[in-house]
mmCIF file of N, CA and C in Angstrom:
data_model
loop_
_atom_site.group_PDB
_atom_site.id
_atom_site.type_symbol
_atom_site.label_atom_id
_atom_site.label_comp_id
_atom_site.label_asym_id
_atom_site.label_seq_id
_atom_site.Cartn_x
_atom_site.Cartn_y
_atom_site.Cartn_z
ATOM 1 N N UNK A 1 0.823 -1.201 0.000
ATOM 2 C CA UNK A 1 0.000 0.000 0.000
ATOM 3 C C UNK A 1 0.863 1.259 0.000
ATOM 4 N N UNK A 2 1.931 1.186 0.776
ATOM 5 C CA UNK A 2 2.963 2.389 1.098
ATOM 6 C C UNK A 2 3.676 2.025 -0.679
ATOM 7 N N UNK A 3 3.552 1.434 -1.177
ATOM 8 C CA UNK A 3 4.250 1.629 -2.398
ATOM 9 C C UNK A 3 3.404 2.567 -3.806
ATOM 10 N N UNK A 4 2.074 2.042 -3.540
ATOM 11 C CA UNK A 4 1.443 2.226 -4.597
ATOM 12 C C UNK A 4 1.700 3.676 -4.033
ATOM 13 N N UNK A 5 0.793 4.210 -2.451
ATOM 14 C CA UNK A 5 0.886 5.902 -2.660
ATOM 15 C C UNK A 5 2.067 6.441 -3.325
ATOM 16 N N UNK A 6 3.091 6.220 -3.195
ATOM 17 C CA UNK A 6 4.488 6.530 -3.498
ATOM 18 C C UNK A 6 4.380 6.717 -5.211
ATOM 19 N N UNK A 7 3.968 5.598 -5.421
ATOM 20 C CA UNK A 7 4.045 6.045 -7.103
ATOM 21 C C UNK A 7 2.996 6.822 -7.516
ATOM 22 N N UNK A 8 2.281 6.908 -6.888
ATOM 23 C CA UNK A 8 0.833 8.155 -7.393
ATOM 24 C C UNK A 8 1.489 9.308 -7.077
ATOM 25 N N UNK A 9 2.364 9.363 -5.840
ATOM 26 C CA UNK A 9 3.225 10.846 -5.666
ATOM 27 C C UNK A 9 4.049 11.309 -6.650
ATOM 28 N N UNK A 10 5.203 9.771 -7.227
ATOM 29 C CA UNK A 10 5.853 10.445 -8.016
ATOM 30 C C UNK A 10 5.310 10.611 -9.446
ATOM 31 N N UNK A 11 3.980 9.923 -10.057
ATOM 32 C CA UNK A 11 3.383 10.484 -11.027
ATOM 33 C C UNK A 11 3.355 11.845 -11.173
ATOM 34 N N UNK A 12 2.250 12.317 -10.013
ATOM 35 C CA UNK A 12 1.772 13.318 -9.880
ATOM 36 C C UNK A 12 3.101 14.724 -9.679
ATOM 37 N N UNK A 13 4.261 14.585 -9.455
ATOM 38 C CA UNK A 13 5.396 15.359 -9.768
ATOM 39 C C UNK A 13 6.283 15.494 -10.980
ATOM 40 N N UNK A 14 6.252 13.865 -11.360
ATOM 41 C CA UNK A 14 6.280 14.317 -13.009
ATOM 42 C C UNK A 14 5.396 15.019 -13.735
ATOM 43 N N UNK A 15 4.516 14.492 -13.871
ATOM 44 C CA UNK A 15 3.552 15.124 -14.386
ATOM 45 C C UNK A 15 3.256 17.097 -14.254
ATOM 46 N N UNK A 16 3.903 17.216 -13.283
ATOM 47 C CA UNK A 16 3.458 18.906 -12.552
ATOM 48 C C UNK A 16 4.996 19.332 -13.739
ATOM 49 N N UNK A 17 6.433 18.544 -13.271
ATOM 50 C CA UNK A 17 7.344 19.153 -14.016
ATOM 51 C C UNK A 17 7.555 19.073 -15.722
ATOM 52 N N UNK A 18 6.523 18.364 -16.072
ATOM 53 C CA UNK A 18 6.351 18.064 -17.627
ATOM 54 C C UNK A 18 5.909 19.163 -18.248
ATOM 55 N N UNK A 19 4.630 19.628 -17.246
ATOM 56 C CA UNK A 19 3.938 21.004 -17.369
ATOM 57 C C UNK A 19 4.439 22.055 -17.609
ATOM 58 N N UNK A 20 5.437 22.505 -16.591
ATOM 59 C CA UNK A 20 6.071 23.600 -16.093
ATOM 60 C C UNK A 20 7.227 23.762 -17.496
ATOM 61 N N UNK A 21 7.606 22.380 -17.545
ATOM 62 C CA UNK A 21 8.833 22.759 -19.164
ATOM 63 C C UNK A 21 8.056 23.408 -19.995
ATOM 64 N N UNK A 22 7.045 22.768 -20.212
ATOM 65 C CA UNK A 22 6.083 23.229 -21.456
ATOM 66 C C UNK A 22 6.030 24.278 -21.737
ATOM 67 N N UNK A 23 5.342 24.516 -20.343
ATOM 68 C CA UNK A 23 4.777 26.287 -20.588
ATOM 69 C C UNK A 23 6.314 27.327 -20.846
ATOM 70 N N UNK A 24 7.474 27.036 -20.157
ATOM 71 C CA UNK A 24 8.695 27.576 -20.300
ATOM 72 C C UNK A 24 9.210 27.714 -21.886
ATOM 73 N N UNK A 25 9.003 26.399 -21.971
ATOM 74 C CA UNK A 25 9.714 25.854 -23.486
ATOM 75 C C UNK A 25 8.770 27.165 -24.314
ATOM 76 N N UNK A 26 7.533 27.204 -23.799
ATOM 77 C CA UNK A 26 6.747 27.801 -24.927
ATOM 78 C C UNK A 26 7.092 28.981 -25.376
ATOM 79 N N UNK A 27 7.200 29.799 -24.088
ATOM 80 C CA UNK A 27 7.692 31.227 -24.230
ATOM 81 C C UNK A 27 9.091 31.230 -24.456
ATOM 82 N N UNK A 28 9.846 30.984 -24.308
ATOM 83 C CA UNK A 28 11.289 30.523 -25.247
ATOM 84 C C UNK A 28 11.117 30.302 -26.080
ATOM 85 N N UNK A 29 10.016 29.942 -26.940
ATOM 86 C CA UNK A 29 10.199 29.762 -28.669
ATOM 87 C C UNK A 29 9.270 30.718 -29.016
ATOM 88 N N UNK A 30 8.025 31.355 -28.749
ATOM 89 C CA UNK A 30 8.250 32.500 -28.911
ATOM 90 C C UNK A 30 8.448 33.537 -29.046
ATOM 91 N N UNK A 31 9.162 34.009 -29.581
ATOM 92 C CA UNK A 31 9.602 35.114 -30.014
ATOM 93 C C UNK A 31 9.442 36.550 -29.357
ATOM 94 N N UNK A 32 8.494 36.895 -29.881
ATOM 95 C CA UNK A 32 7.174 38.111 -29.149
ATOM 96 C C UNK A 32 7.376 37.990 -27.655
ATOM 97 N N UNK A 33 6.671 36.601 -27.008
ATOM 98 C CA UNK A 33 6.540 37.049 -25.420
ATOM 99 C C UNK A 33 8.350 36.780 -25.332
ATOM 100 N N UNK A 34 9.140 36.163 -25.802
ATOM 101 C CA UNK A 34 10.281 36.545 -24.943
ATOM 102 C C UNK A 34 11.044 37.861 -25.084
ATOM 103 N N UNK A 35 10.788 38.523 -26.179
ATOM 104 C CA UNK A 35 11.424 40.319 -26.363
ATOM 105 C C UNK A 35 10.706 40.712 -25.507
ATOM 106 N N UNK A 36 9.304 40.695 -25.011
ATOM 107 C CA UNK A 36 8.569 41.246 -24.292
ATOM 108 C C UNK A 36 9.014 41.111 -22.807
ATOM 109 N N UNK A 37 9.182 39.591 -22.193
ATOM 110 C CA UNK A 37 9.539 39.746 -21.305
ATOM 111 C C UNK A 37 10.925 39.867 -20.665
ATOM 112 N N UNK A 38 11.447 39.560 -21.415
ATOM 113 C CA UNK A 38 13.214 39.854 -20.949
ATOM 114 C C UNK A 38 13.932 41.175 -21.142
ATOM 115 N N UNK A 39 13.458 42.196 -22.187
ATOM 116 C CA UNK A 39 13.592 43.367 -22.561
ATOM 117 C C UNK A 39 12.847 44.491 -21.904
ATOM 118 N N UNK A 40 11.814 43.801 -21.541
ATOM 119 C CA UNK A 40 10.945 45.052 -20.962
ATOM 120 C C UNK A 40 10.177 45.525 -22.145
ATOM 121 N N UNK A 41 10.263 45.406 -23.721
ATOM 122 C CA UNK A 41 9.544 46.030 -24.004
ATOM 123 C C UNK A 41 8.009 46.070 -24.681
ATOM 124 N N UNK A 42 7.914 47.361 -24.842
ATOM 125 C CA UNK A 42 6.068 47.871 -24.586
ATOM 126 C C UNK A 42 5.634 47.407 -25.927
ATOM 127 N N UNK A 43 4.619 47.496 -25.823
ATOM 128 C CA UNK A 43 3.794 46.683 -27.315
ATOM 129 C C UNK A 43 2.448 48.088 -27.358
ATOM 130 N N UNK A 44 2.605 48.734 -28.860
ATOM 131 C CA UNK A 44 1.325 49.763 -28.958
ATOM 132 C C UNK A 44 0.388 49.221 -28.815
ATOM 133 N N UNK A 45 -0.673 50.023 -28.213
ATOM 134 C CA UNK A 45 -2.225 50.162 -28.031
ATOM 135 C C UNK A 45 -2.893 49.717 -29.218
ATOM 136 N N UNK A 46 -2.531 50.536 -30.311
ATOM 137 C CA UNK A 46 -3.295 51.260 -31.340
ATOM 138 C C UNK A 46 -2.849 49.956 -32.101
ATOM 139 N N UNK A 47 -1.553 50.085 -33.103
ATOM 140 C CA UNK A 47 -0.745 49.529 -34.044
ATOM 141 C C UNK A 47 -0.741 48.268 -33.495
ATOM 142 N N UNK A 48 -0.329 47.883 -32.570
ATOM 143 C CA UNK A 48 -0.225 46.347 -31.941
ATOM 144 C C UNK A 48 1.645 45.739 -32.187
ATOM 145 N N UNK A 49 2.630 47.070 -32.763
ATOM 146 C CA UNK A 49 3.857 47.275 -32.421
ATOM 147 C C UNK A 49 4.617 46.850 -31.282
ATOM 148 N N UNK A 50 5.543 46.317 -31.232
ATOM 149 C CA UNK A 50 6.570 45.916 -30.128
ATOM 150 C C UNK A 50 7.349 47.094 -30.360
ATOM 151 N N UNK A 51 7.669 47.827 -29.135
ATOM 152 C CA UNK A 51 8.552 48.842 -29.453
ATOM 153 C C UNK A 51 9.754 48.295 -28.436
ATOM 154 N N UNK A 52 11.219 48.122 -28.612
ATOM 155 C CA UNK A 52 12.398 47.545 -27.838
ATOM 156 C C UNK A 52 12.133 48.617 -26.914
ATOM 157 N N UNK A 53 12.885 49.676 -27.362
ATOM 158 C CA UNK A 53 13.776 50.994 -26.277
ATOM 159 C C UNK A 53 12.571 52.422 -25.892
ATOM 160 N N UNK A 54 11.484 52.072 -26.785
ATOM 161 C CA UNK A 54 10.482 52.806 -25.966
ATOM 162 C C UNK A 54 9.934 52.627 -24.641
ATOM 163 N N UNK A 55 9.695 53.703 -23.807
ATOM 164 C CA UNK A 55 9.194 53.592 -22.405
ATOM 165 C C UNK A 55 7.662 53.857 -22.649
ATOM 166 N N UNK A 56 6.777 53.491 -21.442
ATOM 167 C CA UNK A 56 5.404 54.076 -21.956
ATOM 168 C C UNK A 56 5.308 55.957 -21.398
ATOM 169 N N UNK A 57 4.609 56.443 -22.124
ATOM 170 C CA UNK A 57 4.619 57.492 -21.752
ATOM 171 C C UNK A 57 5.241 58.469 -23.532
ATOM 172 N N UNK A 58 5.547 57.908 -24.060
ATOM 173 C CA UNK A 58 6.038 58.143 -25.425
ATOM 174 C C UNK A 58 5.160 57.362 -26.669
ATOM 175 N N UNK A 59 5.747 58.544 -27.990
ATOM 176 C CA UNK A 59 4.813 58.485 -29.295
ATOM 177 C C UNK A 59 5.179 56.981 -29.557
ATOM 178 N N UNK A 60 4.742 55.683 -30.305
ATOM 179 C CA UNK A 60 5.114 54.857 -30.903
ATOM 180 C C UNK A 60 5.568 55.375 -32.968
ATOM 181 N N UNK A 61 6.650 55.151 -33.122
ATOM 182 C CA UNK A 61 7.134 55.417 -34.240
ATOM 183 C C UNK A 61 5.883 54.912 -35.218
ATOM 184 N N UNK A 62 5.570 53.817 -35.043
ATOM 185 C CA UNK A 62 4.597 53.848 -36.414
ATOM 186 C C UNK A 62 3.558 54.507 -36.891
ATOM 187 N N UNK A 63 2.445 54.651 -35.464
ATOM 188 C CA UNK A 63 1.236 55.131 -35.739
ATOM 189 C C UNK A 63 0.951 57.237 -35.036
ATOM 190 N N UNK A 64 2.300 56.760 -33.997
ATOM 191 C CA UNK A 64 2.039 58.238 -33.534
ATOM 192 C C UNK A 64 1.129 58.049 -32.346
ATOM 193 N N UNK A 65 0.808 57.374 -31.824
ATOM 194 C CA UNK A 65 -0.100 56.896 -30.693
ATOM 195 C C UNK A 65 0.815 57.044 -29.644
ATOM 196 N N UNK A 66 0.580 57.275 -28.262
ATOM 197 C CA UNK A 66 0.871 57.509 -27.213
ATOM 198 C C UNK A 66 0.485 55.721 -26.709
ATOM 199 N N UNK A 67 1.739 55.715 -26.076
ATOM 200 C CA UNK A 67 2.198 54.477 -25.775
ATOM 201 C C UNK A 67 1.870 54.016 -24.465
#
């Protein structure tokens, strides 16, 4: 009995860390959310632009929209 719980535990931890790659792996491939999140940068309102070195509070180069 002490065995079986044991393996439902370690299912249930693989299973959690299979997850967790996934979702990692995901945003590591792409693209978009990882400039976004490792750079900091802002994405326009308007245009739907990734801007790198813009802060918010500034025009976005494409559309002229306040960021």
């Amino acid at each position: 009995m002490a065995m079986f719980i044991s393996l439902i535990g370690i299912a249930i931890v693989i299973i959690i860390a299979i997850r967790n790659m996934r979702s990692s792996r995901d945003t590591f491939l792409n693209r978009t959310a990882y400039l976004t999140e490792k750079t900091g940068a802002v994405k326009c309102h308007h245009c739907e632009a990734i801007m790198k070195r813009q802060k918010h509070g500034q025009h976005c180069p494409n559309c002229r929209c306040w960021v």
